[in-house]
PDB file of C-alpha atoms in Angstrom:
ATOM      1  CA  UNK A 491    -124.634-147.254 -17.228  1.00  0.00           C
ATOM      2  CA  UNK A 492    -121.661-146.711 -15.128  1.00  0.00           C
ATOM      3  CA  UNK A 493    -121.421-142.836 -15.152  1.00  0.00           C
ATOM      4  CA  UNK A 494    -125.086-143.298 -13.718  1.00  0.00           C
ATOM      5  CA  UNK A 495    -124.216-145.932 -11.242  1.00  0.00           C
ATOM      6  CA  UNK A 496    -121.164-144.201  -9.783  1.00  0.00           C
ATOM      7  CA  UNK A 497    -122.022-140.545 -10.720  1.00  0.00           C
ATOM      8  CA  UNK A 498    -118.903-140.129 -12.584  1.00  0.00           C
ATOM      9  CA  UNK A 499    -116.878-136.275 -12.874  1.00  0.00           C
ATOM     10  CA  UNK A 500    -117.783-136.733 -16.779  1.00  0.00           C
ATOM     11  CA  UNK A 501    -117.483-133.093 -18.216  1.00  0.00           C
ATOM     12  CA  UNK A 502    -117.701-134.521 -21.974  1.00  0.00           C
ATOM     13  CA  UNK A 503    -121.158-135.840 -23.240  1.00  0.00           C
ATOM     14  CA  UNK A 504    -119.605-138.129 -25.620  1.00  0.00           C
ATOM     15  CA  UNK A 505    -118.384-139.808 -22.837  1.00  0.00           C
ATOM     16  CA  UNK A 506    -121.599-140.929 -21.573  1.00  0.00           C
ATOM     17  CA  UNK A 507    -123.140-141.824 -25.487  1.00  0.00           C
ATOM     18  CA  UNK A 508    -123.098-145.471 -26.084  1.00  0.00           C
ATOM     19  CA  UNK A 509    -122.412-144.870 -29.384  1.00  0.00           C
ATOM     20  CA  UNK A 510    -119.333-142.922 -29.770  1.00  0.00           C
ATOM     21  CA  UNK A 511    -116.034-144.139 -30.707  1.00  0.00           C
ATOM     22  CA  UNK A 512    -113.721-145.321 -27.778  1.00  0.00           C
ATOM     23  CA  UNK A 513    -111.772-142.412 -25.700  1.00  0.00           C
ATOM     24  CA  UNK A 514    -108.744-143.104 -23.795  1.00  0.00           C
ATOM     25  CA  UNK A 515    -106.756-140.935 -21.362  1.00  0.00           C
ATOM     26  CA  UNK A 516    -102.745-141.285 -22.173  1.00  0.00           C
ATOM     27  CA  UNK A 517    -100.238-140.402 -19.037  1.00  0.00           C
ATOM     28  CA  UNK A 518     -96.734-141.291 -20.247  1.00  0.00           C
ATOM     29  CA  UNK A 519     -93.580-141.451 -17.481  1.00  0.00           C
ATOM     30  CA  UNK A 520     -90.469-139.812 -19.178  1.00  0.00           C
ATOM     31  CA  UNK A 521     -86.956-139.234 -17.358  1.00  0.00           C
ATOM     32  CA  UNK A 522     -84.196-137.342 -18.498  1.00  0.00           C
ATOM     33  CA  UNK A 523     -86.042-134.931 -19.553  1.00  0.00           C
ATOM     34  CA  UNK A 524     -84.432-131.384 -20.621  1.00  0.00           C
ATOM     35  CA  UNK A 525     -87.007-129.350 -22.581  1.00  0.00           C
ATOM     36  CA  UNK A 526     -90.990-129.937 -22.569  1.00  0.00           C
ATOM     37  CA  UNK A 527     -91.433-128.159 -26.278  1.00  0.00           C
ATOM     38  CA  UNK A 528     -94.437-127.361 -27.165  1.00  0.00           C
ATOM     39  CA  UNK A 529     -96.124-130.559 -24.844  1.00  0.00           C
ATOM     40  CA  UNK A 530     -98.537-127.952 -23.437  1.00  0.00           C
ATOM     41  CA  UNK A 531     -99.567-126.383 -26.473  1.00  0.00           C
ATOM     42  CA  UNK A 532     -99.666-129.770 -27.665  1.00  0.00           C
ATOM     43  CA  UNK A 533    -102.658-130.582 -24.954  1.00  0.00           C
ATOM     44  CA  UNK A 534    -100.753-132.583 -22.133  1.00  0.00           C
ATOM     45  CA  UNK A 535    -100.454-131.434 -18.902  1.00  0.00           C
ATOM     46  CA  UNK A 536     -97.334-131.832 -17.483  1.00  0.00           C
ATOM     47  CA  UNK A 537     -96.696-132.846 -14.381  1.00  0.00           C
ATOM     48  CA  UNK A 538     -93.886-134.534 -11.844  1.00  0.00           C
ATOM     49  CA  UNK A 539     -94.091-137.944 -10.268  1.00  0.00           C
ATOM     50  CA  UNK A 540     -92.280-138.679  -6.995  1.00  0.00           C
ATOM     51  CA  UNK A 541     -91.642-142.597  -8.286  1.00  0.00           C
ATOM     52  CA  UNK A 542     -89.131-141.076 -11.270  1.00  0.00           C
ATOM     53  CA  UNK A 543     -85.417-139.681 -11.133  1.00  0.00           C
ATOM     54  CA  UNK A 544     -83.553-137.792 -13.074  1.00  0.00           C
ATOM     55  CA  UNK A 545     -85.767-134.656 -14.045  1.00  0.00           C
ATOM     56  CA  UNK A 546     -88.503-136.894 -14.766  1.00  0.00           C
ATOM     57  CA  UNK A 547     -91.713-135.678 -15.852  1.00  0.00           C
ATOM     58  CA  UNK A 548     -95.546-137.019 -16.586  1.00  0.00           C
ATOM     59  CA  UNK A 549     -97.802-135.906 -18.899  1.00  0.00           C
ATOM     60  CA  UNK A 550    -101.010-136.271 -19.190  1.00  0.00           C
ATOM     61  CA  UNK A 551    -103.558-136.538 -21.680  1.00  0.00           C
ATOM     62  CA  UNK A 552    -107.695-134.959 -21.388  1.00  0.00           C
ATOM     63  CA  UNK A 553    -109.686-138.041 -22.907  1.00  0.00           C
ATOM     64  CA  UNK A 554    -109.900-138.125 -26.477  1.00  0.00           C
ATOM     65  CA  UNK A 555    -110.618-140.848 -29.205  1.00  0.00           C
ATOM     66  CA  UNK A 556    -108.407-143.562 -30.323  1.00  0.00           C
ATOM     67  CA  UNK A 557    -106.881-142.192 -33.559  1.00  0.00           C
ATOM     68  CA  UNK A 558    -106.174-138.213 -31.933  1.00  0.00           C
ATOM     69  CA  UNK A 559    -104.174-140.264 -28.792  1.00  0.00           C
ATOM     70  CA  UNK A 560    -102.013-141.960 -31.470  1.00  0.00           C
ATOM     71  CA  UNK A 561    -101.235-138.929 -32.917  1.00  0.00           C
ATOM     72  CA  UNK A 562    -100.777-136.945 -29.902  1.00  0.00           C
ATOM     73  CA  UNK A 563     -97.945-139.646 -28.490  1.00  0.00           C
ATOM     74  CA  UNK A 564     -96.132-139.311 -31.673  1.00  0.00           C
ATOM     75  CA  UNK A 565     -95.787-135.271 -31.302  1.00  0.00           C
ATOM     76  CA  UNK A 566     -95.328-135.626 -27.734  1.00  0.00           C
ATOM     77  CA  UNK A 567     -92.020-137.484 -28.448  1.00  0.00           C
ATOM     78  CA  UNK A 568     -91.370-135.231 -31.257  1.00  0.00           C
ATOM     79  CA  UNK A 569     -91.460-132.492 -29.316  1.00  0.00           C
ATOM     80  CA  UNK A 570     -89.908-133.323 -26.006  1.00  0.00           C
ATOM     81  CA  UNK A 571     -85.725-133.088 -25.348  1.00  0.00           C
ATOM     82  CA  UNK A 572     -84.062-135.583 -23.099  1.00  0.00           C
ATOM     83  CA  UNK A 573     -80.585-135.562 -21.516  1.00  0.00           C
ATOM     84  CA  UNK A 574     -78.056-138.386 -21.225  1.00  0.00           C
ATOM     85  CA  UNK A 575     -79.382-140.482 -18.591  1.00  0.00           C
ATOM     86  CA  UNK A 576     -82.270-143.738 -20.215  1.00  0.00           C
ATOM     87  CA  UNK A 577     -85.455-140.967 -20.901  1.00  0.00           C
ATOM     88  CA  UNK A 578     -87.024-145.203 -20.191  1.00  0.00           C
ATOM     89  CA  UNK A 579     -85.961-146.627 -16.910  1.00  0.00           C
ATOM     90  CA  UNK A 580     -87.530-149.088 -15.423  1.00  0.00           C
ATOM     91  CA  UNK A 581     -89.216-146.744 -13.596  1.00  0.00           C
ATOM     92  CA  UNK A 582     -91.038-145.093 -16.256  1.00  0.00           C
ATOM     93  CA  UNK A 583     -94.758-146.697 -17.780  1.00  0.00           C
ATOM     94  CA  UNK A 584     -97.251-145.609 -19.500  1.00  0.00           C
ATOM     95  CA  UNK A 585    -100.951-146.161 -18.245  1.00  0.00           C
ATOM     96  CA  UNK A 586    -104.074-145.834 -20.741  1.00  0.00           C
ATOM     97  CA  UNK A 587    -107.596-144.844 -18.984  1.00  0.00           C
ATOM     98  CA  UNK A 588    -110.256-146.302 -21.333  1.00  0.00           C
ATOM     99  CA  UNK A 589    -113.474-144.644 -20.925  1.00  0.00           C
ATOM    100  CA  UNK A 590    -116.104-147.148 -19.922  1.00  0.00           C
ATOM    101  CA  UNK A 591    -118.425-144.788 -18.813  1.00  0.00           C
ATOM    102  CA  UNK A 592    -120.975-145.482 -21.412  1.00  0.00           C
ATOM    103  CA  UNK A 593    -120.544-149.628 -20.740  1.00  0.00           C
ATOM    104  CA  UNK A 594    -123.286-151.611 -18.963  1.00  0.00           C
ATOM    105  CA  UNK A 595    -122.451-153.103 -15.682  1.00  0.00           C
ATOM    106  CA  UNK A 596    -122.034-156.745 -16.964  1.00  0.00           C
ATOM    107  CA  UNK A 597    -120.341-155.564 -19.693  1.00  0.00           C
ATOM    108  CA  UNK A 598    -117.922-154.136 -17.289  1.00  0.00           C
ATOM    109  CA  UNK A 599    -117.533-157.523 -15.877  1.00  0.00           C
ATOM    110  CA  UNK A 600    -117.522-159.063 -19.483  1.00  0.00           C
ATOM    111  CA  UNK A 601    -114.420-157.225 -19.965  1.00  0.00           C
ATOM    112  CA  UNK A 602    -112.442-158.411 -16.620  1.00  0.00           C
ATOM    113  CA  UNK A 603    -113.725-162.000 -17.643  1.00  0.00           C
ATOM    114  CA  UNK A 604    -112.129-161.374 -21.395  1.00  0.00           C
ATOM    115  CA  UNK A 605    -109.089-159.374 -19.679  1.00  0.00           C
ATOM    116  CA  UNK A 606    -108.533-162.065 -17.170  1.00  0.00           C
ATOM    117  CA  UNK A 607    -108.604-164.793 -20.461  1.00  0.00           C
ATOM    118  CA  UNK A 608    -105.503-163.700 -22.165  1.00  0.00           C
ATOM    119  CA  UNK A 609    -103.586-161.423 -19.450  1.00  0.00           C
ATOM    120  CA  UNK A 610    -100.738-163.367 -20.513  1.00  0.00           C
ATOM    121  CA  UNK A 611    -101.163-161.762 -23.902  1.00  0.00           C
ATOM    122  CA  UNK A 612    -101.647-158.471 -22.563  1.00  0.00           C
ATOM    123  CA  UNK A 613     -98.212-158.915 -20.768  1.00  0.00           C
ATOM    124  CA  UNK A 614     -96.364-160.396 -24.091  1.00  0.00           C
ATOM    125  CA  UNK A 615     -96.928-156.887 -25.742  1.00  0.00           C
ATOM    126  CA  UNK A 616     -94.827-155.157 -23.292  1.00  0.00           C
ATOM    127  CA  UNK A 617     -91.248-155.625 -21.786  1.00  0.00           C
ATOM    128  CA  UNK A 618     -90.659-158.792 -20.221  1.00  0.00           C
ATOM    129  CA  UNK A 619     -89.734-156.988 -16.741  1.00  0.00           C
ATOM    130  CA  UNK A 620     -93.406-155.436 -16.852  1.00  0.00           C
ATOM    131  CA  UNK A 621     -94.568-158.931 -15.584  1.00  0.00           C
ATOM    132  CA  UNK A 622     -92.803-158.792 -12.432  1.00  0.00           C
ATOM    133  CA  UNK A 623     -93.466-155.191 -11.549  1.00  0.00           C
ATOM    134  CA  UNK A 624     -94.908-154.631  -8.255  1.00  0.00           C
ATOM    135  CA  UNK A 625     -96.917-151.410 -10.068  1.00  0.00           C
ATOM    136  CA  UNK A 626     -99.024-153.622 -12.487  1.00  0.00           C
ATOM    137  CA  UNK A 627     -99.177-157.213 -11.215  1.00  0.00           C
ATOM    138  CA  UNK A 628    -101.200-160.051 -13.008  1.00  0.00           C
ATOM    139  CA  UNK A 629    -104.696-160.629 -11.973  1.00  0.00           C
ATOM    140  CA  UNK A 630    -104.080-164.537 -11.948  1.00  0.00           C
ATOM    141  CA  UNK A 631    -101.237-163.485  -8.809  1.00  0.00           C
ATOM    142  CA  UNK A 632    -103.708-162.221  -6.565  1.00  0.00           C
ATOM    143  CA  UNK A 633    -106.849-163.389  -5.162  1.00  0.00           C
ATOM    144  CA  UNK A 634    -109.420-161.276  -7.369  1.00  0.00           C
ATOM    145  CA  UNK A 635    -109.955-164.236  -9.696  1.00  0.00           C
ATOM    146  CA  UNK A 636    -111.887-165.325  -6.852  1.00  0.00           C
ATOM    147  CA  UNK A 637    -114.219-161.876  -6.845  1.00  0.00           C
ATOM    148  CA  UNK A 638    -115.016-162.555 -11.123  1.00  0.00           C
ATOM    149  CA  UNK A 639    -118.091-163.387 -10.537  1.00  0.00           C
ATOM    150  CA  UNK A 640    -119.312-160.657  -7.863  1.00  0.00           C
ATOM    151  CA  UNK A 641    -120.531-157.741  -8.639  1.00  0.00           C
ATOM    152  CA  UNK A 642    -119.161-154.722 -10.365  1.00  0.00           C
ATOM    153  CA  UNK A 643    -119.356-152.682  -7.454  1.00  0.00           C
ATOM    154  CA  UNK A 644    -117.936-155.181  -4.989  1.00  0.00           C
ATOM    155  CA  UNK A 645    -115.061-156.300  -7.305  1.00  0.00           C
ATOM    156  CA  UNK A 646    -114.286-152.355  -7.459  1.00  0.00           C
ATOM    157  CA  UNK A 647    -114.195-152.029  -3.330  1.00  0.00           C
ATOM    158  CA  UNK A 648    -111.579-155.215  -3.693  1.00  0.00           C
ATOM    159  CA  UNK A 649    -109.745-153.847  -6.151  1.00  0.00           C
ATOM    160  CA  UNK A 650    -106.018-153.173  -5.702  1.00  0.00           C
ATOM    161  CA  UNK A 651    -104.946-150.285  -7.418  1.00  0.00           C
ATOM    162  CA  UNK A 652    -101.457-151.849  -8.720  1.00  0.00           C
ATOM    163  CA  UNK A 653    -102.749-154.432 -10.589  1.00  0.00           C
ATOM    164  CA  UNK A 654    -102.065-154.512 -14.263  1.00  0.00           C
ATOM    165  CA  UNK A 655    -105.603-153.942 -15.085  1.00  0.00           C
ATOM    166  CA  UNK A 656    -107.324-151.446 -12.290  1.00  0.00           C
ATOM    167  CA  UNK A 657    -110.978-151.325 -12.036  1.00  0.00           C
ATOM    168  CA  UNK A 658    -110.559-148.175  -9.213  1.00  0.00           C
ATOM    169  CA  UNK A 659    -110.842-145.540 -11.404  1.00  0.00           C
ATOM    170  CA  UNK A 660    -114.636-146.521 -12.252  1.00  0.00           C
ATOM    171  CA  UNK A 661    -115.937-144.466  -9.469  1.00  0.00           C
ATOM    172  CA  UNK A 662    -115.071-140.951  -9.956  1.00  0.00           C
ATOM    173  CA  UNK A 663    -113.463-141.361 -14.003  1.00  0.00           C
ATOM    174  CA  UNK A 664    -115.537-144.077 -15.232  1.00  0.00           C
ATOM    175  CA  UNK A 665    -112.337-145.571 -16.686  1.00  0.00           C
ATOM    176  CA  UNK A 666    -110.361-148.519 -16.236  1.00  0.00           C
ATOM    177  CA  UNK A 667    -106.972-148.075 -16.615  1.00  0.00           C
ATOM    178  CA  UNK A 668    -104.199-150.363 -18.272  1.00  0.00           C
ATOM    179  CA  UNK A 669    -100.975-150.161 -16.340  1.00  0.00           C
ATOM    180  CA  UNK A 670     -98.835-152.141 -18.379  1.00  0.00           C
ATOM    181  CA  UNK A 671     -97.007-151.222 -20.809  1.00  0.00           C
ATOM    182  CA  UNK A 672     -93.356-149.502 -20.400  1.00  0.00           C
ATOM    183  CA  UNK A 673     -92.013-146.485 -20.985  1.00  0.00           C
ATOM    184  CA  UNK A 674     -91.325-146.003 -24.426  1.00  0.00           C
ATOM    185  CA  UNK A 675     -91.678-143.920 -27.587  1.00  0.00           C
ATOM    186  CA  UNK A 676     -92.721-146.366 -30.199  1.00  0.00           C
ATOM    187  CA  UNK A 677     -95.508-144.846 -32.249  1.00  0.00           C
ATOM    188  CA  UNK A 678     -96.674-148.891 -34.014  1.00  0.00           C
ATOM    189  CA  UNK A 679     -96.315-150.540 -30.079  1.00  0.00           C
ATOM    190  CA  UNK A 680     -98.804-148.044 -28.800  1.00  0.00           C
ATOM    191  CA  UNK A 681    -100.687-147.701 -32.083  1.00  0.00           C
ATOM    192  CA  UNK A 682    -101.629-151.807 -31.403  1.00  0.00           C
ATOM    193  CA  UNK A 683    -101.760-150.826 -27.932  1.00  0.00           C
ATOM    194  CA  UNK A 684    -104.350-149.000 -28.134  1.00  0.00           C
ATOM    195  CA  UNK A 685    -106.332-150.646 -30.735  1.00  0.00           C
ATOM    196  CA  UNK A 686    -106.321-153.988 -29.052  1.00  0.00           C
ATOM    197  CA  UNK A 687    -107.899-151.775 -25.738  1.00  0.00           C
ATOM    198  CA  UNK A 688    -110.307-150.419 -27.891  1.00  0.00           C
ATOM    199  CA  UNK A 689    -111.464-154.396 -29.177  1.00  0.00           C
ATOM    200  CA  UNK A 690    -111.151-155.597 -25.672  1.00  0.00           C
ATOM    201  CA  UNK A 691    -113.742-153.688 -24.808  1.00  0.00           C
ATOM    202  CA  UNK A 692    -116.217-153.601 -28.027  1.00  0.00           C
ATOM    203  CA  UNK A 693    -115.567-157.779 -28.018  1.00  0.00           C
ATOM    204  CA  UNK A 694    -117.068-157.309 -24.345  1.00  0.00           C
ATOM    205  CA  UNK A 695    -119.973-155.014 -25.442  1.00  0.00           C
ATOM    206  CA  UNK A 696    -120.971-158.184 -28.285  1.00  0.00           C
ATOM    207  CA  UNK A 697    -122.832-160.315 -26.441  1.00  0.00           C
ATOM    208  CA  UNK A 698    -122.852-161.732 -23.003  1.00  0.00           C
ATOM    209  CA  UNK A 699    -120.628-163.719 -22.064  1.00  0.00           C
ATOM    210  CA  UNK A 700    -121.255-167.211 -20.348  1.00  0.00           C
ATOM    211  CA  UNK A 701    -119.821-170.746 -20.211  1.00  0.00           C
ATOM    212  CA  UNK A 702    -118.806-170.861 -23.700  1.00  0.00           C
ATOM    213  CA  UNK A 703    -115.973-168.434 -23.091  1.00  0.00           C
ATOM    214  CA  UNK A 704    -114.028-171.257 -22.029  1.00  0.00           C
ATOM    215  CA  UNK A 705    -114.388-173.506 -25.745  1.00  0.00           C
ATOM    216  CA  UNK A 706    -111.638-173.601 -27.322  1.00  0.00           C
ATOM    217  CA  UNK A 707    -113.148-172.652 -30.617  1.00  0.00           C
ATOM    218  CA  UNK A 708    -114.519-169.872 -28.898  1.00  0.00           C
ATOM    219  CA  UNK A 709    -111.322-168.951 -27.430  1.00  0.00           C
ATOM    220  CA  UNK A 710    -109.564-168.376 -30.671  1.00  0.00           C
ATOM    221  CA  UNK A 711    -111.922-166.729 -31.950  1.00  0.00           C
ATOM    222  CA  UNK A 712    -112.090-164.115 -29.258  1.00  0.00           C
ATOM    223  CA  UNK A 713    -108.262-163.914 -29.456  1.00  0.00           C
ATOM    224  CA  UNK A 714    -108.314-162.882 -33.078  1.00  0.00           C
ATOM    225  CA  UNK A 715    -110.825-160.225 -32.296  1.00  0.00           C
ATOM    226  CA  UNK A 716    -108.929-158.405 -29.541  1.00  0.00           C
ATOM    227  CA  UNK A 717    -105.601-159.166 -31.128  1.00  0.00           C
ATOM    228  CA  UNK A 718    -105.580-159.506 -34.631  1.00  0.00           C
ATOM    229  CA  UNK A 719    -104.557-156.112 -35.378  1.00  0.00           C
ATOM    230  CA  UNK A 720    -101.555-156.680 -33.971  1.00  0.00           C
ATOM    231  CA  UNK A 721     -98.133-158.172 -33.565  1.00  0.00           C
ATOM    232  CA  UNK A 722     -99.413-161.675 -31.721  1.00  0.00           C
ATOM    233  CA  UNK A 723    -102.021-161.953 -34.409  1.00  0.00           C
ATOM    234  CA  UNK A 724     -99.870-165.180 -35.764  1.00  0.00           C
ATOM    235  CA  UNK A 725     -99.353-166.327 -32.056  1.00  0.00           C
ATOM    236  CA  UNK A 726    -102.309-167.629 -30.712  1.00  0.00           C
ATOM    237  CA  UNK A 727    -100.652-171.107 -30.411  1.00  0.00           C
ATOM    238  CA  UNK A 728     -98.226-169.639 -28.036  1.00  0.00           C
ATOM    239  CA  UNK A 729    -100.418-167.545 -25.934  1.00  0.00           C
ATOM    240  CA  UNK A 730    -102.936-170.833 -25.782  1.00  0.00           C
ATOM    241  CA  UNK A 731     -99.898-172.557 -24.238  1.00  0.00           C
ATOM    242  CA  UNK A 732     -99.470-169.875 -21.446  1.00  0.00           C
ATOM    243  CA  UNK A 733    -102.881-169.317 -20.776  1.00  0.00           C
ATOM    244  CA  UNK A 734    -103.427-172.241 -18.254  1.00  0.00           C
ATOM    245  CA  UNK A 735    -103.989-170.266 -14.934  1.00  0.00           C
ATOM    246  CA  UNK A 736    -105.892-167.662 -16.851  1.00  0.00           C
ATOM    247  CA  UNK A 737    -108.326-170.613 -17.749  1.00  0.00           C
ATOM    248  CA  UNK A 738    -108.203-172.394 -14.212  1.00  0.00           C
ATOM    249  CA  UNK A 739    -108.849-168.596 -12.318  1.00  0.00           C
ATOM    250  CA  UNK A 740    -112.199-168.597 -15.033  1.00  0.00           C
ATOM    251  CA  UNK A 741    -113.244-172.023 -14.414  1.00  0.00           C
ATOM    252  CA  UNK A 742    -113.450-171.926 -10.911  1.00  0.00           C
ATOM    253  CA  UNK A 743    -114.582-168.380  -9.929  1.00  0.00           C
ATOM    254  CA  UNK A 744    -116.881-167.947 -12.806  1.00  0.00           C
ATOM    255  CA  UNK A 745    -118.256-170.947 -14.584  1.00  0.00           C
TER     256      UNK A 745
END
């Protein structure tokens, strides 16, 4: 297990249990901002970030399951007071740490290998601009599709931490963190943000993956498992069309 492989700072048991439903850790940028309310009662620490302006603030969830982080991110925006300046500048995001701390080291690597698939998915659920951000660039832009097929513990030493999927938190949080997705306060975006994290990672958990990733029977299927709950889940066609570097990246380093 991963928490056993890297000796993880896990202070929750569930965390380490196989079993247990999927925890994330939320941190949410947010400018603008002119009263916290009750964000600390609430359970988010709050925090400041030298990338944001304009009294911007972070906060920061502890890990907790799925359905509690949903409802957390709607009463942290229904809490919080902003000013006049955009509360979302570019500069703003929102990163999700998904515990992986009870995951297997291949299925660690199953998930980068599903990840790496249908990245250009990932990307269409968030602002266009996301995709060209220097703070969450694609996998297929760099050269770690060439480092797929190592292992766990090597791809994490060549690991860059501003990639849109980070593997560098695996060491000391057991997490990997999505670093996608905008600022924002849109309670049904993160709601299907969240739940397609959470089938990323129990699609990778299945079965082991192998050469028949790459069929395209196969490939829809897997599609409608991560996404289906969500707002692409009549898209495939269209995410099939961008996919070609995805599949390339796969082919070569992996297969």
């Amino acid at each position: 297990m991963i928490w056993d492989e890297f000796g993880c700072e896990i202070h929750l048991d569930a965390l380490r249990d196989p079993t247990a439903v999927q925890f994330v850790g939320i941190e949410c940028e947010i400018e603008a901002i002119t009263d916290h309310g009750r964000a600390e009662q609430l359970g988010w620490k709050v925090t400041t970030d030298g990338s944001l302006r304009n009294n911007g603030y972070e906060y920061i969830s502890n890990p907790i399951p799925i359905p509690k982080a949903s409802e957390m991110f709607k009463k942290l925006h229904g809490t919080i007071s902003t000013g006049t300046y955009d509360p979302f500048s570019q500069r703003t995001s929102i990163h999700v740490h998904a515990n992986c701390a009870n995951m297997k080291l291949k299925e660690v690597r199953d998930t980068v290998w599903l990840y790496a698939l249908f990245e250009e998915a990932f990307f269409l659920m968030c602002a266009p601009d996301r995709r060209d951000n220097i703070h969450c660039t694609p996998l297929t832009e760099t050269y770690l599709p060439t480092i797929y097929n190592a292992s766990v513990n090597t791809m994490i030493a060549r690991w860059h931490k501003y990639t849109a999927l980070n593997l560098k938190p695996l060491i000391k949080q057991g997490t990997i963190e999505f670093r996608h997705m905008q600022g924002h306060a849109d309670t049904a975006l993160m709601d299907e943000w969240l739940l397609i994290i959470r089938n990323l990672l129990a699609t990778a958990k299945e079965a082991p993956l192998d050469s028949t990733l790459l069929q395209e029977d196969n490939m829809k299927i897997l599609f409608d498992k991560i996404f289906g709950c969500s707002r692409l889940s009549n898209d495939y066609t269209l995410v099939r069309s961008l996919m070609t570097n995805q599949i390339l990246d796969l082919k070569l380093a992996v297969i």
